[in-house]
PDB file of C-alpha atoms in Angstrom:
ATOM      1  CA  PRO A   1       0.000   0.000   0.000  1.00 57.00           C
ATOM      2  CA  LYS A   2       1.049   3.547  -0.701  1.00 72.00           C
ATOM      3  CA  SER A   3       1.215   6.110   2.047  1.00 80.00           C
ATOM      4  CA  PHE A   4      -1.610   8.613   2.187  1.00 84.00           C
ATOM      5  CA  THR A   5      -2.550  11.826   3.884  1.00 90.00           C
ATOM      6  CA  VAL A   6      -5.662  13.873   4.372  1.00 91.00           C
ATOM      7  CA  CYS A   7      -5.623  17.231   2.629  1.00 94.00           C
ATOM      8  CA  ARG A   8      -7.330  19.299   5.303  1.00 94.00           C
ATOM      9  CA  VAL A   9      -9.664  22.182   4.536  1.00 95.00           C
ATOM     10  CA  ALA A  10      -8.109  25.510   5.505  1.00 96.00           C
ATOM     11  CA  ASP A  11     -10.211  27.835   7.646  1.00 94.00           C
ATOM     12  CA  ALA A  12      -8.384  30.808   6.135  1.00 96.00           C
ATOM     13  CA  LYS A  13      -6.141  31.332   3.124  1.00 97.00           C
ATOM     14  CA  PRO A  14      -2.423  31.335   3.905  1.00 98.00           C
ATOM     15  CA  VAL A  15      -0.388  34.454   3.211  1.00 97.00           C
ATOM     16  CA  LEU A  16       2.053  33.376   0.507  1.00 97.00           C
ATOM     17  CA  ASP A  17       5.284  34.659   2.038  1.00 97.00           C
ATOM     18  CA  GLY A  18       7.424  31.519   2.416  1.00 96.00           C
ATOM     19  CA  LEU A  19       7.259  31.580   6.227  1.00 96.00           C
ATOM     20  CA  LEU A  20       4.877  28.605   6.771  1.00 97.00           C
ATOM     21  CA  SER A  21       3.464  30.336   9.847  1.00 96.00           C
ATOM     22  CA  ASP A  22      -0.227  30.357   8.899  1.00 97.00           C
ATOM     23  CA  PRO A  23      -2.794  28.386  10.941  1.00 97.00           C
ATOM     24  CA  CYS A  24      -3.578  26.133   7.955  1.00 97.00           C
ATOM     25  CA  TRP A  25      -0.006  24.768   8.032  1.00 98.00           C
ATOM     26  CA  GLU A  26      -0.205  24.089  11.770  1.00 96.00           C
ATOM     27  CA  SER A  27      -3.094  21.679  11.205  1.00 93.00           C
ATOM     28  CA  ALA A  28      -1.682  20.088   8.003  1.00 96.00           C
ATOM     29  CA  ASP A  29      -0.005  16.688   8.130  1.00 94.00           C
ATOM     30  CA  GLU A  30       3.767  16.917   7.731  1.00 94.00           C
ATOM     31  CA  LEU A  31       4.935  14.807   4.798  1.00 94.00           C
ATOM     32  CA  PRO A  32       8.611  13.870   5.286  1.00 93.00           C
ATOM     33  CA  MET A  33      10.776  14.305   2.213  1.00 87.00           C
ATOM     34  CA  THR A  34      13.260  11.541   2.997  1.00 74.00           C
ATOM     35  CA  ALA A  35      13.449   7.878   2.084  1.00 51.00           C
ATOM     36  CA  ALA A  36      12.940   6.790   5.683  1.00 50.00           C
ATOM     37  CA  PRO A  37      12.559   8.474   9.092  1.00 52.00           C
ATOM     38  CA  ALA A  38      16.051   7.192  10.006  1.00 49.00           C
ATOM     39  CA  ASP A  39      17.456   9.390   7.205  1.00 47.00           C
ATOM     40  CA  ARG A  40      16.319  12.544   9.001  1.00 48.00           C
ATOM     41  CA  VAL A  41      18.869  14.753  10.645  1.00 47.00           C
ATOM     42  CA  ALA A  42      18.360  15.367  14.360  1.00 48.00           C
ATOM     43  CA  GLY A  43      16.181  18.308  15.353  1.00 51.00           C
ATOM     44  CA  ASN A  44      14.338  20.251  12.679  1.00 52.00           C
ATOM     45  CA  ASP A  45      16.952  19.782   9.971  1.00 73.00           C
ATOM     46  CA  HIS A  46      14.760  17.755   7.667  1.00 89.00           C
ATOM     47  CA  SER A  47      12.763  18.467   4.558  1.00 94.00           C
ATOM     48  CA  PHE A  48       8.989  18.194   4.559  1.00 96.00           C
ATOM     49  CA  ALA A  49       5.922  19.178   2.564  1.00 97.00           C
ATOM     50  CA  LEU A  50       2.425  20.289   3.584  1.00 98.00           C
ATOM     51  CA  LEU A  51      -0.913  20.302   1.752  1.00 97.00           C
ATOM     52  CA  CYS A  52      -4.276  21.900   2.464  1.00 97.00           C
ATOM     53  CA  ARG A  53      -7.096  23.381   0.410  1.00 96.00           C
ATOM     54  CA  ASP A  54     -10.149  25.546   0.377  1.00 95.00           C
ATOM     55  CA  ARG A  55     -12.925  25.796  -2.219  1.00 94.00           C
ATOM     56  CA  GLU A  56     -10.686  27.710  -4.655  1.00 96.00           C
ATOM     57  CA  TYR A  57      -7.088  26.554  -4.188  1.00 97.00           C
ATOM     58  CA  LEU A  58      -4.852  23.625  -3.409  1.00 97.00           C
ATOM     59  CA  TYR A  59      -2.084  24.976  -1.185  1.00 98.00           C
ATOM     60  CA  PHE A  60       1.336  23.366  -1.246  1.00 98.00           C
ATOM     61  CA  ALA A  61       4.201  24.278   1.063  1.00 98.00           C
ATOM     62  CA  ALA A  62       7.619  22.797   1.695  1.00 98.00           C
ATOM     63  CA  SER A  63      10.653  23.426   3.850  1.00 97.00           C
ATOM     64  CA  LEU A  64      13.758  22.010   2.225  1.00 95.00           C
ATOM     65  CA  VAL A  65      17.261  21.570   3.559  1.00 93.00           C
ATOM     66  CA  ARG A  66      19.743  23.195   1.197  1.00 88.00           C
ATOM     67  CA  HIS A  67      21.722  20.569  -0.664  1.00 79.00           C
ATOM     68  CA  PRO A  68      25.439  21.185   0.019  1.00 80.00           C
ATOM     69  CA  ALA A  69      26.339  20.899  -3.684  1.00 81.00           C
ATOM     70  CA  ALA A  70      23.467  23.065  -4.924  1.00 81.00           C
ATOM     71  CA  SER A  71      23.798  26.648  -6.050  1.00 83.00           C
ATOM     72  CA  THR A  72      23.144  29.267  -3.378  1.00 85.00           C
ATOM     73  CA  ASP A  73      21.271  31.634  -5.685  1.00 88.00           C
ATOM     74  CA  PRO A  74      18.711  33.555  -3.593  1.00 87.00           C
ATOM     75  CA  PRO A  75      15.020  33.936  -4.430  1.00 91.00           C
ATOM     76  CA  LEU A  76      14.441  36.295  -7.350  1.00 89.00           C
ATOM     77  CA  ARG A  77      12.017  39.192  -7.097  1.00 87.00           C
ATOM     78  CA  GLY A  78       9.691  40.491  -9.757  1.00 86.00           C
ATOM     79  CA  PRO A  79       7.754  38.787 -12.553  1.00 87.00           C
ATOM     80  CA  ARG A  80       8.638  35.202 -13.438  1.00 87.00           C
ATOM     81  CA  PRO A  81       8.937  33.891 -16.974  1.00 88.00           C
ATOM     82  CA  ARG A  82       6.867  30.812 -17.809  1.00 90.00           C
ATOM     83  CA  ASP A  83       8.518  27.385 -17.830  1.00 94.00           C
ATOM     84  CA  SER A  84      11.983  28.318 -16.592  1.00 95.00           C
ATOM     85  CA  ASP A  85      14.886  25.891 -16.875  1.00 94.00           C
ATOM     86  CA  LEU A  86      15.292  24.564 -13.323  1.00 94.00           C
ATOM     87  CA  ALA A  87      17.958  21.955 -14.160  1.00 91.00           C
ATOM     88  CA  ASP A  88      20.871  23.646 -12.358  1.00 90.00           C
ATOM     89  CA  PHE A  89      18.959  24.465  -9.161  1.00 92.00           C
ATOM     90  CA  ASP A  90      17.556  22.683  -6.148  1.00 92.00           C
ATOM     91  CA  ARG A  91      13.839  22.205  -6.788  1.00 94.00           C
ATOM     92  CA  VAL A  92      10.686  20.484  -5.618  1.00 96.00           C
ATOM     93  CA  SER A  93       7.877  19.107  -7.774  1.00 97.00           C
ATOM     94  CA  ILE A  94       4.304  18.120  -7.147  1.00 97.00           C
ATOM     95  CA  VAL A  95       2.600  15.691  -9.522  1.00 97.00           C
ATOM     96  CA  LEU A  96      -1.197  15.463  -9.397  1.00 97.00           C
ATOM     97  CA  ASP A  97      -3.206  12.616 -10.934  1.00 96.00           C
ATOM     98  CA  VAL A  98      -6.686  13.911 -10.125  1.00 96.00           C
ATOM     99  CA  ASP A  99      -8.632  11.192 -11.969  1.00 94.00           C
ATOM    100  CA  ARG A 100      -6.352   8.380 -10.739  1.00 93.00           C
ATOM    101  CA  ASP A 101      -5.930   6.849 -14.186  1.00 95.00           C
ATOM    102  CA  TYR A 102      -2.188   6.355 -13.480  1.00 92.00           C
ATOM    103  CA  ALA A 103      -1.410   7.777 -16.909  1.00 94.00           C
ATOM    104  CA  THR A 104      -2.238  11.487 -17.103  1.00 96.00           C
ATOM    105  CA  TYR A 105      -1.070  14.062 -14.586  1.00 97.00           C
ATOM    106  CA  TYR A 106      -0.275  17.680 -13.852  1.00 98.00           C
ATOM    107  CA  HIS A 107       3.333  18.471 -12.953  1.00 98.00           C
ATOM    108  CA  LEU A 108       4.331  21.711 -11.224  1.00 98.00           C
ATOM    109  CA  ALA A 109       7.850  22.513 -10.033  1.00 98.00           C
ATOM    110  CA  VAL A 110       9.534  25.416  -8.276  1.00 97.00           C
ATOM    111  CA  ASP A 111      13.211  25.961  -7.560  1.00 95.00           C
ATOM    112  CA  GLN A 112      15.096  27.739  -4.775  1.00 95.00           C
ATOM    113  CA  ARG A 113      14.915  31.012  -6.745  1.00 95.00           C
ATOM    114  CA  GLY A 114      11.128  30.860  -7.035  1.00 95.00           C
ATOM    115  CA  GLN A 115      11.265  30.077 -10.742  1.00 96.00           C
ATOM    116  CA  THR A 116       8.593  27.665 -11.957  1.00 97.00           C
ATOM    117  CA  THR A 117       7.748  25.195 -14.670  1.00 97.00           C
ATOM    118  CA  ASP A 118       4.578  23.223 -15.283  1.00 98.00           C
ATOM    119  CA  ASP A 119       3.120  20.765 -17.739  1.00 97.00           C
ATOM    120  CA  CYS A 120       0.107  18.541 -18.252  1.00 97.00           C
ATOM    121  CA  TRP A 121       1.096  15.001 -19.158  1.00 95.00           C
ATOM    122  CA  GLY A 122       4.333  16.287 -20.672  1.00 94.00           C
ATOM    123  CA  ASP A 123       2.659  19.122 -22.605  1.00 96.00           C
ATOM    124  CA  PRO A 124       4.460  22.368 -21.664  1.00 95.00           C
ATOM    125  CA  THR A 125       1.784  24.522 -23.330  1.00 96.00           C
ATOM    126  CA  TRP A 126      -0.466  23.958 -20.280  1.00 96.00           C
ATOM    127  CA  ASN A 127       0.116  27.194 -18.400  1.00 95.00           C
ATOM    128  CA  PRO A 128      -1.926  27.357 -15.220  1.00 97.00           C
ATOM    129  CA  ARG A 129      -2.111  30.616 -13.312  1.00 95.00           C
ATOM    130  CA  TRP A 130      -0.593  29.637  -9.966  1.00 97.00           C
ATOM    131  CA  PHE A 131       1.095  31.658  -7.260  1.00 97.00           C
ATOM    132  CA  VAL A 132       4.423  30.978  -5.542  1.00 97.00           C
ATOM    133  CA  ALA A 133       6.460  32.587  -2.779  1.00 96.00           C
ATOM    134  CA  VAL A 134       9.966  31.500  -1.803  1.00 97.00           C
ATOM    135  CA  ARG A 135      12.078  32.440   1.193  1.00 96.00           C
ATOM    136  CA  ALA A 136      15.570  31.195   2.013  1.00 94.00           C
ATOM    137  CA  ASP A 137      18.297  31.331   4.621  1.00 92.00           C
ATOM    138  CA  ALA A 138      21.720  29.704   4.903  1.00 88.00           C
ATOM    139  CA  THR A 139      20.389  26.191   5.659  1.00 91.00           C
ATOM    140  CA  HIS A 140      16.856  25.958   4.218  1.00 93.00           C
ATOM    141  CA  TRP A 141      14.598  27.253   1.501  1.00 95.00           C
ATOM    142  CA  ARG A 142      10.820  27.293   1.808  1.00 97.00           C
ATOM    143  CA  ILE A 143       7.979  27.621  -0.651  1.00 97.00           C
ATOM    144  CA  GLU A 144       4.282  28.311  -0.460  1.00 98.00           C
ATOM    145  CA  ALA A 145       2.116  27.873  -3.536  1.00 98.00           C
ATOM    146  CA  ALA A 146      -1.559  28.309  -4.363  1.00 98.00           C
ATOM    147  CA  ILE A 147      -2.831  26.281  -7.305  1.00 98.00           C
ATOM    148  CA  PRO A 148      -6.367  27.112  -8.476  1.00 98.00           C
ATOM    149  CA  LEU A 149      -8.508  23.983  -8.291  1.00 97.00           C
ATOM    150  CA  SER A 150     -10.207  25.168 -11.498  1.00 97.00           C
ATOM    151  CA  GLU A 151      -6.876  24.549 -13.300  1.00 97.00           C
ATOM    152  CA  LEU A 152      -6.938  20.910 -12.137  1.00 97.00           C
ATOM    153  CA  SER A 153     -10.558  19.793 -12.230  1.00 93.00           C
ATOM    154  CA  PRO A 154     -13.917  21.104 -13.482  1.00 90.00           C
ATOM    155  CA  GLN A 155     -15.254  21.001  -9.906  1.00 87.00           C
ATOM    156  CA  PRO A 156     -13.643  21.149  -6.463  1.00 84.00           C
ATOM    157  CA  PRO A 157     -12.879  17.807  -4.811  1.00 88.00           C
ATOM    158  CA  THR A 158     -15.617  16.378  -2.624  1.00 87.00           C
ATOM    159  CA  ARG A 159     -15.314  14.820   0.814  1.00 85.00           C
ATOM    160  CA  ASN A 160     -13.536  11.439   0.605  1.00 88.00           C
ATOM    161  CA  GLU A 161     -12.421  12.031  -3.001  1.00 92.00           C
ATOM    162  CA  VAL A 162      -8.943  10.619  -3.574  1.00 93.00           C
ATOM    163  CA  TRP A 163      -6.214  12.069  -5.784  1.00 94.00           C
ATOM    164  CA  ASN A 164      -2.799  10.571  -6.441  1.00 94.00           C
ATOM    165  CA  VAL A 165      -0.082  13.006  -5.435  1.00 95.00           C
ATOM    166  CA  GLY A 166       3.670  12.676  -5.769  1.00 94.00           C
ATOM    167  CA  ILE A 167       6.093  15.137  -4.204  1.00 94.00           C
TER     168      ILE A 167
END
């Protein structure tokens, strides 16, 4: 069996600032981003992701330990180009198979600079309007993203509806 989590309904929208301090994140299940709990570093030096939603958006957040070999480029400010090349930067992706057909999916990725790329089943012309904030320090980088549910499905998910999600 695959692991699963409940994507909790947020009482209020998070402020997309990369701080992960909003009440919705406090009630979200922490999804470890390591192969096994034994791979975690002592204390809070581990990478994790969080998910929650409301009627309009799927919210995705992550706190990621900086990879020692990765570039230390800081978050960029200002408008982002569509479908940036993230190959040379530390990045996180979320893959959403909303109809659970195990074939088609949405793929969204963001790197440590806040640059993004997205595609639908490998088609880069799918350009959803989603929102991302990135914040970084010497040891971690964090993201918060809001993905409109209307970009993913014709209607919002219902109670007990199951999506396949890969992070």
